mmCIF file of C-alpha atoms in Angstrom:
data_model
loop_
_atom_site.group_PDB
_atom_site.id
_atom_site.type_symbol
_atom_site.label_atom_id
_atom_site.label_comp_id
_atom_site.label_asym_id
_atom_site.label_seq_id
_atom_site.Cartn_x
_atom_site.Cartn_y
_atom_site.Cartn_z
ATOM 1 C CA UNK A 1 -2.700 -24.019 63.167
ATOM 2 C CA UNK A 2 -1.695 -25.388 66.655
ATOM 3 C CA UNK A 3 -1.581 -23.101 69.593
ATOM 4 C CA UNK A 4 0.797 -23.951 72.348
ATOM 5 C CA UNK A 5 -0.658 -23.016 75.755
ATOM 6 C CA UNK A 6 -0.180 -20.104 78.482
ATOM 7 C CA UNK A 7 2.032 -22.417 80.185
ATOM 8 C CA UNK A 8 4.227 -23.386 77.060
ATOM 9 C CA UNK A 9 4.683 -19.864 76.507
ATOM 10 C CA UNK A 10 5.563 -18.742 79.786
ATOM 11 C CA UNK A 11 8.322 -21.138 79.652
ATOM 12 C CA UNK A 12 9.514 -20.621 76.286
ATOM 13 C CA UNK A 13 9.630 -16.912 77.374
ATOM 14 C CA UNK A 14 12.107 -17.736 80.399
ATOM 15 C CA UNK A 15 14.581 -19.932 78.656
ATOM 16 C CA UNK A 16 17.464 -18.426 78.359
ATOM 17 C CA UNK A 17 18.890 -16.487 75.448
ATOM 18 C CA UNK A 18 21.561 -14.663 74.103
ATOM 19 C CA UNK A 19 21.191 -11.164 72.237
ATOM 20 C CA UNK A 20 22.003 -11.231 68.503
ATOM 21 C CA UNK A 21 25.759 -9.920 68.016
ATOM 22 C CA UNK A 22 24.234 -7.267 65.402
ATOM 23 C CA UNK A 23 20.588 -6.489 65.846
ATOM 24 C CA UNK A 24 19.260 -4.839 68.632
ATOM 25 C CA UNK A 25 16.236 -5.976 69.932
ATOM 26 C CA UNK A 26 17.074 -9.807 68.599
ATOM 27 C CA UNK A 27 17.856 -13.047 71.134
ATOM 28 C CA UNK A 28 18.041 -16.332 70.889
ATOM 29 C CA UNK A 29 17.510 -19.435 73.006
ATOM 30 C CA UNK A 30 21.569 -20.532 74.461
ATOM 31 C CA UNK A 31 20.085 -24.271 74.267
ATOM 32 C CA UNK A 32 19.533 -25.422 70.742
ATOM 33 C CA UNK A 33 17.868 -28.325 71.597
ATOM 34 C CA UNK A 34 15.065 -26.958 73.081
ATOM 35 C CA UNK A 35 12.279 -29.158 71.841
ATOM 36 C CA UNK A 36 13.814 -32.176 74.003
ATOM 37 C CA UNK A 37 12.262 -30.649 76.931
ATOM 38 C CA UNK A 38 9.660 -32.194 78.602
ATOM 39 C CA UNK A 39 8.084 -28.658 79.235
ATOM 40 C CA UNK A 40 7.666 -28.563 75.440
ATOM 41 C CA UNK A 41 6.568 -32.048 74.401
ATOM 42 C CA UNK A 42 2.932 -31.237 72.911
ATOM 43 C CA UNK A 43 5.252 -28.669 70.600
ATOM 44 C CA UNK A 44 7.975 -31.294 69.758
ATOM 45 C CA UNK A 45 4.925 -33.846 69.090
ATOM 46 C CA UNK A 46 2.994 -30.970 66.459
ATOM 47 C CA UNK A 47 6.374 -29.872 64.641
ATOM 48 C CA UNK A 48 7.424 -33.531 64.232
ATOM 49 C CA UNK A 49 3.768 -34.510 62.526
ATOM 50 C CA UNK A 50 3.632 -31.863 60.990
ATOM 51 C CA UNK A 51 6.800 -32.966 59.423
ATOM 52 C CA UNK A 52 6.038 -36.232 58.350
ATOM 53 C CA UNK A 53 3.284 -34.917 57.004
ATOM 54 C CA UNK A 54 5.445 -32.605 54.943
ATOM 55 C CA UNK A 55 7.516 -35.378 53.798
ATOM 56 C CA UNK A 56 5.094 -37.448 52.520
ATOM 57 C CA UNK A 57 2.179 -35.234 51.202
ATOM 58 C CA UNK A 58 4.106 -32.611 50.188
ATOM 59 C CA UNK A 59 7.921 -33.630 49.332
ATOM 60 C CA UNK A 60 5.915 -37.366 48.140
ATOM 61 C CA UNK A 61 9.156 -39.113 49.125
ATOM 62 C CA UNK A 62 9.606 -42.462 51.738
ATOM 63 C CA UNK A 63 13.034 -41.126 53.119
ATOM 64 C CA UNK A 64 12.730 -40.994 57.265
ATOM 65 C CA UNK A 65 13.909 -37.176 58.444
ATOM 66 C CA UNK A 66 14.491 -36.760 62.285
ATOM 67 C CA UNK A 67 15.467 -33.899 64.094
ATOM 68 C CA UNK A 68 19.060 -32.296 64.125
ATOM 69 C CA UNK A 69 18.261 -29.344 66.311
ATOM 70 C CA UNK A 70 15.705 -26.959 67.725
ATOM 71 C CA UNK A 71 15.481 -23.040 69.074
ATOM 72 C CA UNK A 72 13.404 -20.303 69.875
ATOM 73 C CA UNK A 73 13.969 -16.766 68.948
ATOM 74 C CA UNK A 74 12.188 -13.473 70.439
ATOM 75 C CA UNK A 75 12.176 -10.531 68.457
ATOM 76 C CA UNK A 76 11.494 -7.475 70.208
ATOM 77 C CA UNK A 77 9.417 -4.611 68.748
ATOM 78 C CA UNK A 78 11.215 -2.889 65.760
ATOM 79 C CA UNK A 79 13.707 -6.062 65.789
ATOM 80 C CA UNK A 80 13.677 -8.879 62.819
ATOM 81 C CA UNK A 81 16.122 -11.686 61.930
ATOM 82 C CA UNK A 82 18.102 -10.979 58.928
ATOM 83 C CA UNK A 83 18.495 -12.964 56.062
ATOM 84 C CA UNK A 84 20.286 -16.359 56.756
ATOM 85 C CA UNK A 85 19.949 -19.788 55.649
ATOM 86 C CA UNK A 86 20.905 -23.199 57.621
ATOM 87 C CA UNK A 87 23.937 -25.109 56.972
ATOM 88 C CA UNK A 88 23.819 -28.526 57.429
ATOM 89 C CA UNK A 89 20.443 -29.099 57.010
ATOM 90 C CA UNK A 90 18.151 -30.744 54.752
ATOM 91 C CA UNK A 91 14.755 -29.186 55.867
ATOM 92 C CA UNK A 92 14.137 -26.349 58.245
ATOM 93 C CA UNK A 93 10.544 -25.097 59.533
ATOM 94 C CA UNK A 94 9.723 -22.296 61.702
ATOM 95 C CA UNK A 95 6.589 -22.540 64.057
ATOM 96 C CA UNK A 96 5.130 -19.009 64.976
ATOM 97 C CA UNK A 97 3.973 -19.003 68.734
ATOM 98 C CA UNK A 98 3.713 -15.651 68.982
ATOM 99 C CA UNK A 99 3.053 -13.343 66.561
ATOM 100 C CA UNK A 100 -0.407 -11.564 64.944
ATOM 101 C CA UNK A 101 0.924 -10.872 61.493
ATOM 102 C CA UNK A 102 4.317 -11.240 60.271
ATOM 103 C CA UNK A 103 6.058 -12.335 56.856
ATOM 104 C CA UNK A 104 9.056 -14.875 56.482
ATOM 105 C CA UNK A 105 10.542 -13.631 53.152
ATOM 106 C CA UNK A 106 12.801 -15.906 51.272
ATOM 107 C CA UNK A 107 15.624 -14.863 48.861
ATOM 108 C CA UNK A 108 15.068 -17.821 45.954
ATOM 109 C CA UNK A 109 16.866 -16.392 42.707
ATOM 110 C CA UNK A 110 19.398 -18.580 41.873
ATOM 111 C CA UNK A 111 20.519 -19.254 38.844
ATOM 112 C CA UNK A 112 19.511 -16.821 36.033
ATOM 113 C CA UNK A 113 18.831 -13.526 36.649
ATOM 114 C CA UNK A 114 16.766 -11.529 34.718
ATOM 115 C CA UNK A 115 15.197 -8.318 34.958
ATOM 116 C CA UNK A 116 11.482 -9.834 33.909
ATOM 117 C CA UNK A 117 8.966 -7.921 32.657
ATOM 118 C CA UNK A 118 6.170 -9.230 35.153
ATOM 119 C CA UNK A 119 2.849 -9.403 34.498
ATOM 120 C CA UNK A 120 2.264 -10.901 38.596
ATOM 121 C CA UNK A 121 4.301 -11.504 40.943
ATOM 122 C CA UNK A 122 4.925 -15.084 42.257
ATOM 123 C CA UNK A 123 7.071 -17.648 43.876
ATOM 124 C CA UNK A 124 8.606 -18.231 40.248
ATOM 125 C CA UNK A 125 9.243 -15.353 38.799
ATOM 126 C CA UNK A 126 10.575 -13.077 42.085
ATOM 127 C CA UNK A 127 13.984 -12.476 43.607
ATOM 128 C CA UNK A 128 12.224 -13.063 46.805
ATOM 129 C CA UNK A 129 8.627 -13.956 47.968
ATOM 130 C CA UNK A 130 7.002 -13.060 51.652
ATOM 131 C CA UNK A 131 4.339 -15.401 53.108
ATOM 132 C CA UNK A 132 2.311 -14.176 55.404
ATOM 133 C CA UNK A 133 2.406 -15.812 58.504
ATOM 134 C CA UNK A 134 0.696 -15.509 62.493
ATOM 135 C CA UNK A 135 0.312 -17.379 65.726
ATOM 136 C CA UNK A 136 -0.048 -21.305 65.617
ATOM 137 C CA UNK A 137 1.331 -21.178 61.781
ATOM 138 C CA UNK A 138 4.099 -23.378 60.826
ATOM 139 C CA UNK A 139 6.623 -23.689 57.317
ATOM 140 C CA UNK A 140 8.742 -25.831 56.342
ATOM 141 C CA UNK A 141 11.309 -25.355 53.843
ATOM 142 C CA UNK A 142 14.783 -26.388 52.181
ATOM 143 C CA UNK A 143 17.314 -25.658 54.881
ATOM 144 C CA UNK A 144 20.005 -23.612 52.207
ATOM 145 C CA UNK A 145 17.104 -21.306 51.260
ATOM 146 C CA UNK A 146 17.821 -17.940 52.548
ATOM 147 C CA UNK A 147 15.526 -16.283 54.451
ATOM 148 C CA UNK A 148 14.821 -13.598 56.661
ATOM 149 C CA UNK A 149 11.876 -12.192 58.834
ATOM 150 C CA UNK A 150 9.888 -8.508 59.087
ATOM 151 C CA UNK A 151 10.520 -5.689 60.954
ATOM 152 C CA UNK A 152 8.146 -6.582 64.320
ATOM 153 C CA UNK A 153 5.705 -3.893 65.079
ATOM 154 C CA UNK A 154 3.846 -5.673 67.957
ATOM 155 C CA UNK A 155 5.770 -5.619 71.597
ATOM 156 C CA UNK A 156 7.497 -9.244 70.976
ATOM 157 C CA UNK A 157 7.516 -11.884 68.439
ATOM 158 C CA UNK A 158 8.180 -15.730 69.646
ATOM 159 C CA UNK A 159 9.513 -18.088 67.313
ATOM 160 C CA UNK A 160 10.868 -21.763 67.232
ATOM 161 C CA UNK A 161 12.779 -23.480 64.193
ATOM 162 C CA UNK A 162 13.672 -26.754 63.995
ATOM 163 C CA UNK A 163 16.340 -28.338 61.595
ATOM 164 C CA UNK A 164 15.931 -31.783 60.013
ATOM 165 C CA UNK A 165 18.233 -34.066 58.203
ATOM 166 C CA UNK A 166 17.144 -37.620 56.501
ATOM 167 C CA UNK A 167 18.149 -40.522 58.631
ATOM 168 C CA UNK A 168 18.840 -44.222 57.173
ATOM 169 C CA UNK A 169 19.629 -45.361 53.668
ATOM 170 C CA UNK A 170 19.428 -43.323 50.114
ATOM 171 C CA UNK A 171 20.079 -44.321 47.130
ATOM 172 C CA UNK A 172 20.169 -47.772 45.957
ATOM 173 C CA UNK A 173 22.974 -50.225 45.396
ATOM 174 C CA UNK A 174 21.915 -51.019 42.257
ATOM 175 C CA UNK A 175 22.945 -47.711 40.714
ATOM 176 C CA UNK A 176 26.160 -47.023 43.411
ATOM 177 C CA UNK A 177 24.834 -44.481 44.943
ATOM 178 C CA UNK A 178 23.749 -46.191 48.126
ATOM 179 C CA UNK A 179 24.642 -44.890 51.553
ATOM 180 C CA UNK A 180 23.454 -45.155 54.998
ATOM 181 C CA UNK A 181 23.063 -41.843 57.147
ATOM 182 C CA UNK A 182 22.579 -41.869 61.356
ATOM 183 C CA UNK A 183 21.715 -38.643 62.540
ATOM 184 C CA UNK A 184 22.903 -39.273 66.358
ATOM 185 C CA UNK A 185 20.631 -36.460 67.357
ATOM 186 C CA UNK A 186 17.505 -39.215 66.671
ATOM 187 C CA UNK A 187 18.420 -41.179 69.815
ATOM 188 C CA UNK A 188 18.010 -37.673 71.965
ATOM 189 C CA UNK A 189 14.848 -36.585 70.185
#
């Protein structure tokens, strides 16, 4: 868990944002770049650790992933973000700076779909899974997953997500699949 300060909050509170075009009660930051503010460099510095981190202890791959863009979202009581994934991205995380309990539920049955006869329910064998999630918590997670929040019952909910795409060369030339990516958004981050 990493808490941003009174300060970071403040000012993640006053940015400016636009209301959702269907759910009342939903806004979100106007500048998607948010994190390349100097007002929120302790945050940029956690999420992008907390990446690399990701990548290699988690994922267990070498590939280099930099940020493609960042946002904040506040939810206001009885508001939540419906279910959406994020196009264009490899790897998208969501860092919780305000919030005492909430759930991020993703929608992961692809493929088959059975009616199971479950004996408990997990990440596996569901049509969708909620983690429980609060203040200072951060998740990472494949970018096309779709996903959506809970109905807020406290008076706001802050969020910020970050997207993340690999930057450099995959594959090999050995078996033709080599190519080199530049994410331009790595020079501004």
């Amino acid at each position: 868990a990493f808490n941003i300060n009174d300060q970071e909050l403040n000012y993640l509170k006053n940015l400016e944002y636009i209301k959702h075009k269907s759910i009342e009660g939903l806004k979100l930051s106007s500048n998607t770049d948010i994190l390349q503010l100097d007002e929120l460099k302790r945050l940029k510095d956690f999420i992008k650790n907390s990446l690399d981190d990701y990548v290699s202890n988690v994922l267990e791959v070498n590939n280099k992933f930099s940020f493609c863009q960042s946002w904040s979202t506040i939810q206001n009581k009885n508001s939540y973000h419906p279910n959406h994934s994020h196009a264009n991205h490899i790897i998208s995380s969501v860092y919780y700076a305000k919030a005492k309990e909430t759930k991020l539920t993703f929608k992961i049955q692809d493929g088959y779909f059975f009616e199971y006869d479950i004996k408990n329910y997990n990440i596996y064998n569901s049509a969708s899974y909620a983690i429980p999630l609060k203040t200072g918590d951060i998740i990472f997670f494949p970018g096309q997953l779709g996903h959506e929040s809970s109905i807020n019952d406290e008076d706001e909910r802050i969020a910020v997500g970050s997207s993340f795409f690999m930057d450099g060369e995959i594959g090999s030339k050995e078996s033709t699949s080599s190519i080199d990516i530049t994410n331009n958004k790595k020079i501004k981050y």
